[in-house]
């Protein structure tokens, strides 16, 4: 029985990823989740009390996977500039990944304070990955610089998600160039 519930929960999370990927947070509704999984709408409520709860669990499950991929990219990069470049490139490369798309959509979602705090903490872990590289470059305030650097990444992610006029590769190159020139100051 517990295994069956676990499989249904996983199916609901997978359906939520698809809905977020296809239509953003507006597409993530309990009727849509029920339809995608073949469950009754009342059954969906047995697993999640609200859309925010679905989003919060997706973040707990998906964000560490995404962060691990970024961390792996940093691990194989050479010096501090290569690490910074890998940090930017990997995040922008993951925009097309359904797990990442869920995380992007999540940040635009209406969430309760607890969920927002968990997302902030997850982002804090991501930012911590790059603080050392910025310190190695001699940056006087590496944590502040890391937050601003992540702001550039987030802006590039949003631009890519919007289907902007620029090709995603052009957005990535512009973000990398901006970050690398900015961190040399």
PDB file of C-alpha atoms in Angstrom:
ATOM      1  CA  UNK A   1       0.000   0.000   0.000  1.00  0.00           C
ATOM      2  CA  UNK A   2       2.775   2.442   0.943  1.00  0.00           C
ATOM      3  CA  UNK A   3       4.600   1.624  -2.300  1.00  0.00           C
ATOM      4  CA  UNK A   4       1.420   2.264  -4.297  1.00  0.00           C
ATOM      5  CA  UNK A   5       0.991   5.675  -2.610  1.00  0.00           C
ATOM      6  CA  UNK A   6       4.625   6.476  -3.315  1.00  0.00           C
ATOM      7  CA  UNK A   7       4.155   5.622  -7.013  1.00  0.00           C
ATOM      8  CA  UNK A   8       1.028   7.773  -7.210  1.00  0.00           C
ATOM      9  CA  UNK A   9       2.843  10.675  -5.537  1.00  0.00           C
ATOM     10  CA  UNK A  10       5.712  10.328  -8.035  1.00  0.00           C
ATOM     11  CA  UNK A  11       3.192  10.241 -10.907  1.00  0.00           C
ATOM     12  CA  UNK A  12       1.571  13.421  -9.587  1.00  0.00           C
ATOM     13  CA  UNK A  13       4.954  15.160  -9.373  1.00  0.00           C
ATOM     14  CA  UNK A  14       5.829  14.068 -12.901  1.00  0.00           C
ATOM     15  CA  UNK A  15       2.470  15.353 -14.158  1.00  0.00           C
ATOM     16  CA  UNK A  16       3.121  18.639 -12.326  1.00  0.00           C
ATOM     17  CA  UNK A  17       6.520  18.958 -14.060  1.00  0.00           C
ATOM     18  CA  UNK A  18       4.879  18.450 -17.444  1.00  0.00           C
ATOM     19  CA  UNK A  19       2.123  20.961 -16.727  1.00  0.00           C
ATOM     20  CA  UNK A  20       4.629  23.572 -15.510  1.00  0.00           C
ATOM     21  CA  UNK A  21       6.835  22.946 -18.518  1.00  0.00           C
ATOM     22  CA  UNK A  22       3.938  23.226 -20.973  1.00  0.00           C
ATOM     23  CA  UNK A  23       1.969  26.099 -19.515  1.00  0.00           C
ATOM     24  CA  UNK A  24       3.637  27.604 -16.470  1.00  0.00           C
ATOM     25  CA  UNK A  25       2.023  27.912 -13.076  1.00  0.00           C
ATOM     26  CA  UNK A  26      -1.447  28.654 -14.482  1.00  0.00           C
ATOM     27  CA  UNK A  27      -1.500  25.165 -16.036  1.00  0.00           C
ATOM     28  CA  UNK A  28      -0.800  23.497 -12.677  1.00  0.00           C
ATOM     29  CA  UNK A  29      -4.312  22.806 -11.384  1.00  0.00           C
ATOM     30  CA  UNK A  30      -5.736  19.901  -9.419  1.00  0.00           C
ATOM     31  CA  UNK A  31      -8.216  19.021 -12.215  1.00  0.00           C
ATOM     32  CA  UNK A  32      -5.289  18.907 -14.682  1.00  0.00           C
ATOM     33  CA  UNK A  33      -3.228  16.770 -12.278  1.00  0.00           C
ATOM     34  CA  UNK A  34      -6.181  14.407 -11.847  1.00  0.00           C
ATOM     35  CA  UNK A  35      -6.675  14.150 -15.604  1.00  0.00           C
ATOM     36  CA  UNK A  36      -2.983  13.488 -16.287  1.00  0.00           C
ATOM     37  CA  UNK A  37      -2.689  10.779 -13.650  1.00  0.00           C
ATOM     38  CA  UNK A  38      -6.131   9.174 -13.964  1.00  0.00           C
ATOM     39  CA  UNK A  39      -6.830   9.902 -10.307  1.00  0.00           C
ATOM     40  CA  UNK A  40     -10.011  11.458  -8.987  1.00  0.00           C
ATOM     41  CA  UNK A  41      -9.606  15.114  -8.082  1.00  0.00           C
ATOM     42  CA  UNK A  42     -10.417  14.248  -4.451  1.00  0.00           C
ATOM     43  CA  UNK A  43      -7.497  11.777  -4.522  1.00  0.00           C
ATOM     44  CA  UNK A  44      -5.101  14.538  -5.534  1.00  0.00           C
ATOM     45  CA  UNK A  45      -6.090  16.371  -2.332  1.00  0.00           C
ATOM     46  CA  UNK A  46      -5.121  13.285  -0.319  1.00  0.00           C
ATOM     47  CA  UNK A  47      -1.514  13.827  -1.476  1.00  0.00           C
ATOM     48  CA  UNK A  48      -1.284  17.621  -1.587  1.00  0.00           C
ATOM     49  CA  UNK A  49      -3.285  20.251   0.267  1.00  0.00           C
ATOM     50  CA  UNK A  50      -2.652  22.993  -2.320  1.00  0.00           C
ATOM     51  CA  UNK A  51      -0.807  23.933  -5.511  1.00  0.00           C
ATOM     52  CA  UNK A  52       1.821  25.551  -3.302  1.00  0.00           C
ATOM     53  CA  UNK A  53       2.365  22.186  -1.593  1.00  0.00           C
ATOM     54  CA  UNK A  54       2.924  20.515  -4.992  1.00  0.00           C
ATOM     55  CA  UNK A  55       5.377  23.241  -5.956  1.00  0.00           C
ATOM     56  CA  UNK A  56       7.168  23.022  -2.602  1.00  0.00           C
ATOM     57  CA  UNK A  57       7.664  19.265  -2.935  1.00  0.00           C
ATOM     58  CA  UNK A  58       8.833  19.621  -6.543  1.00  0.00           C
ATOM     59  CA  UNK A  59      11.406  22.111  -5.336  1.00  0.00           C
ATOM     60  CA  UNK A  60      12.598  19.760  -2.596  1.00  0.00           C
ATOM     61  CA  UNK A  61      12.931  16.894  -5.080  1.00  0.00           C
ATOM     62  CA  UNK A  62      14.179  18.691  -8.199  1.00  0.00           C
ATOM     63  CA  UNK A  63      16.340  21.541  -6.979  1.00  0.00           C
ATOM     64  CA  UNK A  64      19.018  19.311  -5.411  1.00  0.00           C
ATOM     65  CA  UNK A  65      19.311  17.369  -8.684  1.00  0.00           C
ATOM     66  CA  UNK A  66      19.757  20.594 -10.636  1.00  0.00           C
ATOM     67  CA  UNK A  67      22.245  21.965  -8.079  1.00  0.00           C
ATOM     68  CA  UNK A  68      24.224  18.706  -8.238  1.00  0.00           C
ATOM     69  CA  UNK A  69      24.536  19.098 -12.013  1.00  0.00           C
ATOM     70  CA  UNK A  70      25.837  22.648 -11.569  1.00  0.00           C
ATOM     71  CA  UNK A  71      28.253  21.440  -8.873  1.00  0.00           C
ATOM     72  CA  UNK A  72      29.512  18.663 -11.172  1.00  0.00           C
ATOM     73  CA  UNK A  73      30.179  21.222 -13.925  1.00  0.00           C
ATOM     74  CA  UNK A  74      32.186  23.344 -11.464  1.00  0.00           C
ATOM     75  CA  UNK A  75      34.180  20.310 -10.281  1.00  0.00           C
ATOM     76  CA  UNK A  76      35.661  19.717 -13.749  1.00  0.00           C
ATOM     77  CA  UNK A  77      36.317  23.395 -14.511  1.00  0.00           C
ATOM     78  CA  UNK A  78      39.875  24.697 -14.174  1.00  0.00           C
ATOM     79  CA  UNK A  79      40.560  28.046 -12.464  1.00  0.00           C
ATOM     80  CA  UNK A  80      38.123  30.523 -10.934  1.00  0.00           C
ATOM     81  CA  UNK A  81      37.095  32.131 -14.238  1.00  0.00           C
ATOM     82  CA  UNK A  82      36.404  28.700 -15.755  1.00  0.00           C
ATOM     83  CA  UNK A  83      34.284  27.835 -12.704  1.00  0.00           C
ATOM     84  CA  UNK A  84      32.278  31.046 -13.049  1.00  0.00           C
ATOM     85  CA  UNK A  85      31.740  30.384 -16.750  1.00  0.00           C
ATOM     86  CA  UNK A  86      30.690  26.772 -16.045  1.00  0.00           C
ATOM     87  CA  UNK A  87      28.265  27.999 -13.356  1.00  0.00           C
ATOM     88  CA  UNK A  88      26.516  30.299 -15.830  1.00  0.00           C
ATOM     89  CA  UNK A  89      26.611  27.940 -18.817  1.00  0.00           C
ATOM     90  CA  UNK A  90      25.334  24.905 -16.906  1.00  0.00           C
ATOM     91  CA  UNK A  91      22.336  26.723 -15.466  1.00  0.00           C
ATOM     92  CA  UNK A  92      21.382  28.107 -18.866  1.00  0.00           C
ATOM     93  CA  UNK A  93      21.921  24.701 -20.479  1.00  0.00           C
ATOM     94  CA  UNK A  94      19.444  23.222 -17.991  1.00  0.00           C
ATOM     95  CA  UNK A  95      16.652  25.612 -18.986  1.00  0.00           C
ATOM     96  CA  UNK A  96      15.368  22.978 -21.429  1.00  0.00           C
ATOM     97  CA  UNK A  97      15.462  20.254 -18.766  1.00  0.00           C
ATOM     98  CA  UNK A  98      11.974  19.572 -17.396  1.00  0.00           C
ATOM     99  CA  UNK A  99      13.242  19.568 -13.812  1.00  0.00           C
ATOM    100  CA  UNK A 100      14.808  22.954 -14.330  1.00  0.00           C
ATOM    101  CA  UNK A 101      11.731  24.301 -16.080  1.00  0.00           C
ATOM    102  CA  UNK A 102       9.720  23.310 -13.028  1.00  0.00           C
ATOM    103  CA  UNK A 103      12.149  25.178 -10.772  1.00  0.00           C
ATOM    104  CA  UNK A 104      11.953  28.261 -13.041  1.00  0.00           C
ATOM    105  CA  UNK A 105       8.155  28.187 -13.045  1.00  0.00           C
ATOM    106  CA  UNK A 106       8.165  27.664  -9.298  1.00  0.00           C
ATOM    107  CA  UNK A 107       9.962  30.944  -8.702  1.00  0.00           C
ATOM    108  CA  UNK A 108       7.053  32.764 -10.401  1.00  0.00           C
ATOM    109  CA  UNK A 109       4.424  30.869  -8.409  1.00  0.00           C
ATOM    110  CA  UNK A 110       2.299  32.078  -5.556  1.00  0.00           C
ATOM    111  CA  UNK A 111       3.833  30.354  -2.564  1.00  0.00           C
ATOM    112  CA  UNK A 112       3.429  30.559   1.155  1.00  0.00           C
ATOM    113  CA  UNK A 113       6.256  31.990   3.243  1.00  0.00           C
ATOM    114  CA  UNK A 114       7.576  28.532   4.196  1.00  0.00           C
ATOM    115  CA  UNK A 115       7.904  27.438   0.567  1.00  0.00           C
ATOM    116  CA  UNK A 116       9.550  30.733  -0.417  1.00  0.00           C
ATOM    117  CA  UNK A 117      12.042  30.311   2.428  1.00  0.00           C
ATOM    118  CA  UNK A 118      12.942  26.785   1.246  1.00  0.00           C
ATOM    119  CA  UNK A 119      13.529  28.086  -2.273  1.00  0.00           C
ATOM    120  CA  UNK A 120      15.681  30.935  -0.930  1.00  0.00           C
ATOM    121  CA  UNK A 121      17.727  28.434   1.074  1.00  0.00           C
ATOM    122  CA  UNK A 122      18.174  26.228  -2.008  1.00  0.00           C
ATOM    123  CA  UNK A 123      19.302  29.240  -4.043  1.00  0.00           C
ATOM    124  CA  UNK A 124      21.654  30.140  -1.197  1.00  0.00           C
ATOM    125  CA  UNK A 125      23.301  26.748  -1.565  1.00  0.00           C
ATOM    126  CA  UNK A 126      23.693  27.333  -5.289  1.00  0.00           C
ATOM    127  CA  UNK A 127      25.211  30.776  -4.755  1.00  0.00           C
ATOM    128  CA  UNK A 128      27.620  29.384  -2.138  1.00  0.00           C
ATOM    129  CA  UNK A 129      29.154  27.219  -4.880  1.00  0.00           C
ATOM    130  CA  UNK A 130      30.540  30.241  -6.669  1.00  0.00           C
ATOM    131  CA  UNK A 131      31.570  32.438  -3.715  1.00  0.00           C
ATOM    132  CA  UNK A 132      34.968  30.747  -3.399  1.00  0.00           C
ATOM    133  CA  UNK A 133      35.796  31.262  -7.087  1.00  0.00           C
ATOM    134  CA  UNK A 134      34.919  34.954  -6.772  1.00  0.00           C
ATOM    135  CA  UNK A 135      37.093  35.199  -3.655  1.00  0.00           C
ATOM    136  CA  UNK A 136      39.940  33.513  -5.550  1.00  0.00           C
ATOM    137  CA  UNK A 137      39.659  36.248  -8.179  1.00  0.00           C
ATOM    138  CA  UNK A 138      40.262  38.757  -5.392  1.00  0.00           C
ATOM    139  CA  UNK A 139      36.723  40.099  -5.197  1.00  0.00           C
ATOM    140  CA  UNK A 140      36.323  42.202  -2.049  1.00  0.00           C
ATOM    141  CA  UNK A 141      32.714  41.067  -1.463  1.00  0.00           C
ATOM    142  CA  UNK A 142      32.442  37.608  -3.032  1.00  0.00           C
ATOM    143  CA  UNK A 143      29.023  36.765  -1.502  1.00  0.00           C
ATOM    144  CA  UNK A 144      27.460  39.979  -2.816  1.00  0.00           C
ATOM    145  CA  UNK A 145      29.130  39.418  -6.192  1.00  0.00           C
ATOM    146  CA  UNK A 146      27.749  35.840  -6.247  1.00  0.00           C
ATOM    147  CA  UNK A 147      24.218  37.101  -5.617  1.00  0.00           C
ATOM    148  CA  UNK A 148      24.527  39.663  -8.398  1.00  0.00           C
ATOM    149  CA  UNK A 149      26.024  37.026 -10.701  1.00  0.00           C
ATOM    150  CA  UNK A 150      23.017  34.774  -9.993  1.00  0.00           C
ATOM    151  CA  UNK A 151      20.796  37.750 -10.845  1.00  0.00           C
ATOM    152  CA  UNK A 152      22.364  37.830 -14.313  1.00  0.00           C
ATOM    153  CA  UNK A 153      21.751  34.071 -14.656  1.00  0.00           C
ATOM    154  CA  UNK A 154      18.133  34.443 -13.492  1.00  0.00           C
ATOM    155  CA  UNK A 155      17.539  37.279 -15.972  1.00  0.00           C
ATOM    156  CA  UNK A 156      19.014  35.156 -18.785  1.00  0.00           C
ATOM    157  CA  UNK A 157      16.836  32.197 -17.744  1.00  0.00           C
ATOM    158  CA  UNK A 158      13.706  34.392 -17.801  1.00  0.00           C
ATOM    159  CA  UNK A 159      14.689  35.831 -21.192  1.00  0.00           C
ATOM    160  CA  UNK A 160      15.136  32.321 -22.590  1.00  0.00           C
ATOM    161  CA  UNK A 161      11.866  31.098 -21.030  1.00  0.00           C
ATOM    162  CA  UNK A 162       9.966  33.994 -22.602  1.00  0.00           C
ATOM    163  CA  UNK A 163      11.048  32.813 -26.046  1.00  0.00           C
ATOM    164  CA  UNK A 164      12.797  36.134 -26.626  1.00  0.00           C
ATOM    165  CA  UNK A 165      13.853  37.240 -30.101  1.00  0.00           C
ATOM    166  CA  UNK A 166      17.435  36.219 -29.356  1.00  0.00           C
ATOM    167  CA  UNK A 167      18.483  32.609 -29.811  1.00  0.00           C
ATOM    168  CA  UNK A 168      19.142  30.876 -26.449  1.00  0.00           C
ATOM    169  CA  UNK A 169      22.819  30.490 -27.401  1.00  0.00           C
ATOM    170  CA  UNK A 170      23.084  34.273 -27.907  1.00  0.00           C
ATOM    171  CA  UNK A 171      21.522  34.851 -24.470  1.00  0.00           C
ATOM    172  CA  UNK A 172      24.007  32.416 -22.906  1.00  0.00           C
ATOM    173  CA  UNK A 173      27.006  34.066 -24.598  1.00  0.00           C
ATOM    174  CA  UNK A 174      25.815  37.531 -23.524  1.00  0.00           C
ATOM    175  CA  UNK A 175      25.366  36.354 -19.918  1.00  0.00           C
ATOM    176  CA  UNK A 176      28.789  34.674 -19.811  1.00  0.00           C
ATOM    177  CA  UNK A 177      30.443  37.755 -21.297  1.00  0.00           C
ATOM    178  CA  UNK A 178      28.682  40.097 -18.864  1.00  0.00           C
ATOM    179  CA  UNK A 179      29.568  37.967 -15.845  1.00  0.00           C
ATOM    180  CA  UNK A 180      33.218  37.454 -16.770  1.00  0.00           C
ATOM    181  CA  UNK A 181      33.819  41.131 -17.556  1.00  0.00           C
ATOM    182  CA  UNK A 182      31.993  42.173 -14.398  1.00  0.00           C
ATOM    183  CA  UNK A 183      33.914  39.886 -12.028  1.00  0.00           C
ATOM    184  CA  UNK A 184      37.295  41.170 -13.214  1.00  0.00           C
ATOM    185  CA  UNK A 185      36.663  44.584 -11.650  1.00  0.00           C
TER     186      UNK A 185
END
